[in-house]
GROMACS .gro file of C-alpha atoms in nm:
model
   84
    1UNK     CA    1   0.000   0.000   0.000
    2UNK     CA    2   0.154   0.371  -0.090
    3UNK     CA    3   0.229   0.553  -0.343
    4UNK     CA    4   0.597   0.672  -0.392
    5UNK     CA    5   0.636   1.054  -0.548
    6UNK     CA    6   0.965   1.106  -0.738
    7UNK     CA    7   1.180   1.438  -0.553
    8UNK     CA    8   1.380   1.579  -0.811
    9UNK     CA    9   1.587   1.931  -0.802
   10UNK     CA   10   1.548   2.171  -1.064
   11UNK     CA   11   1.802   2.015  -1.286
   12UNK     CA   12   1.558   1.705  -1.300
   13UNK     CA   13   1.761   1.487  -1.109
   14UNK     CA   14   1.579   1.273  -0.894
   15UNK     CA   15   1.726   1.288  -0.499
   16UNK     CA   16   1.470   1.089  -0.347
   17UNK     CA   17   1.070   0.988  -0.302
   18UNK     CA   18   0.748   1.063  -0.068
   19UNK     CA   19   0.590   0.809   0.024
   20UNK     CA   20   0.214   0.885   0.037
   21UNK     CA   21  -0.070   0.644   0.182
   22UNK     CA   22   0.139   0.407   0.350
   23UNK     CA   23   0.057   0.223   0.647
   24UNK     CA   24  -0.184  -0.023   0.785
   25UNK     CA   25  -0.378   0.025   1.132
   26UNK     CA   26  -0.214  -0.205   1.398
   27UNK     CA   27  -0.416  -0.428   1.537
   28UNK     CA   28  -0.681  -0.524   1.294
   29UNK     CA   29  -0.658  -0.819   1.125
   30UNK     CA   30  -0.676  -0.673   0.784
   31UNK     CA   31  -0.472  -0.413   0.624
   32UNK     CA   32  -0.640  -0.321   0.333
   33UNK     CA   33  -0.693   0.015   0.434
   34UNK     CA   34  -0.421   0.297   0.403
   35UNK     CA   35  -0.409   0.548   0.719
   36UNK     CA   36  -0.119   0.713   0.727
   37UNK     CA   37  -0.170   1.123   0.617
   38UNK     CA   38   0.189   1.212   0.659
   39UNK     CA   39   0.450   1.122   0.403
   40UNK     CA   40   0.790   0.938   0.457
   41UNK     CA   41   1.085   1.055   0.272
   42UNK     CA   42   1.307   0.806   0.135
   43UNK     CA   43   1.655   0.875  -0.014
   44UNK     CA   44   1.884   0.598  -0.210
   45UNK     CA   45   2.046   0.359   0.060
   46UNK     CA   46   2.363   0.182   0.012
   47UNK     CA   47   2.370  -0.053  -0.255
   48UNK     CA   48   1.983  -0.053  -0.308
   49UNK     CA   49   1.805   0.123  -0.583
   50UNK     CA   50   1.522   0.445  -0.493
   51UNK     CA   51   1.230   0.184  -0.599
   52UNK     CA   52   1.370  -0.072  -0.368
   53UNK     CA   53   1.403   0.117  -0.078
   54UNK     CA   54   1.022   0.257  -0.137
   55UNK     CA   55   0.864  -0.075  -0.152
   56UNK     CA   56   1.075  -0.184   0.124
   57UNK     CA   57   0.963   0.102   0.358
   58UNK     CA   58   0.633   0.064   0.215
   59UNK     CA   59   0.637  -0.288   0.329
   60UNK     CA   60   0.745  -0.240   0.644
   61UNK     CA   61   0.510   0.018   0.773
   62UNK     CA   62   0.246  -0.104   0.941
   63UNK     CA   63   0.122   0.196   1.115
   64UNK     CA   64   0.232   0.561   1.049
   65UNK     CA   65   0.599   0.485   1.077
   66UNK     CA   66   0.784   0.224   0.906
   67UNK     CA   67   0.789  -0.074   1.144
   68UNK     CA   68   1.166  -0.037   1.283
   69UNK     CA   69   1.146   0.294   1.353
   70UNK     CA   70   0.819   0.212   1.537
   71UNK     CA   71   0.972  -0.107   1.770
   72UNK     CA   72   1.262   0.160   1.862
   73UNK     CA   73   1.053   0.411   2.006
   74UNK     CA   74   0.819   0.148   2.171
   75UNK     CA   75   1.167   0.016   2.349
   76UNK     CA   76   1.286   0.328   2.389
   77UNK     CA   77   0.956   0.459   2.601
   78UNK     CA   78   0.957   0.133   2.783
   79UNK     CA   79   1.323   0.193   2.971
   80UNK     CA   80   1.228   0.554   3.008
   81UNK     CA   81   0.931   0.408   3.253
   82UNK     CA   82   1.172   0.127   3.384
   83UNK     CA   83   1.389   0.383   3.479
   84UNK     CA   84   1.125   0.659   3.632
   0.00000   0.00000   0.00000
């Protein structure tokens, strides 16, 4: 699910993507619907292609955030109560 938007800079060369539409809600057991309103922007990774890297980011978001970036802060918040 998502849509990827070519960024390009005046001189038409293409520096990275949006990302539009991406995202699943967590917790359903389908995810046929796209929620997320705000888009992710991708640049070329090392040794992967633009259109890689979108479908890959696209695959891995299953709520707003690509999934990663979602288990990090969900760790992250759950030492900061440990520790308080």
């Amino acid at each position: 699910c998502g849509i990827g938007i070519m960024l390009k800079v005046d001189s038409g060369e293409v520096i990275g993507a949006a990302l539009l539409g991406h995202g699943g809600k967590v917790g359903r057991k389908r995810r046929d619907e796209c929620v997320a309103k705000n888009e992710i922007f991708i640049s070329v990774g090392h040794k992967i292609s633009l259109q890689k890297s979108i479908m890959l980011c696209a695959a891995l978001s299953k709520a707003r955030i690509p999934e990663p970036v979602r288990q990090a802060d969900l760790w992250g918040r759950e030492l900061l109560r440990k520790k308080n």
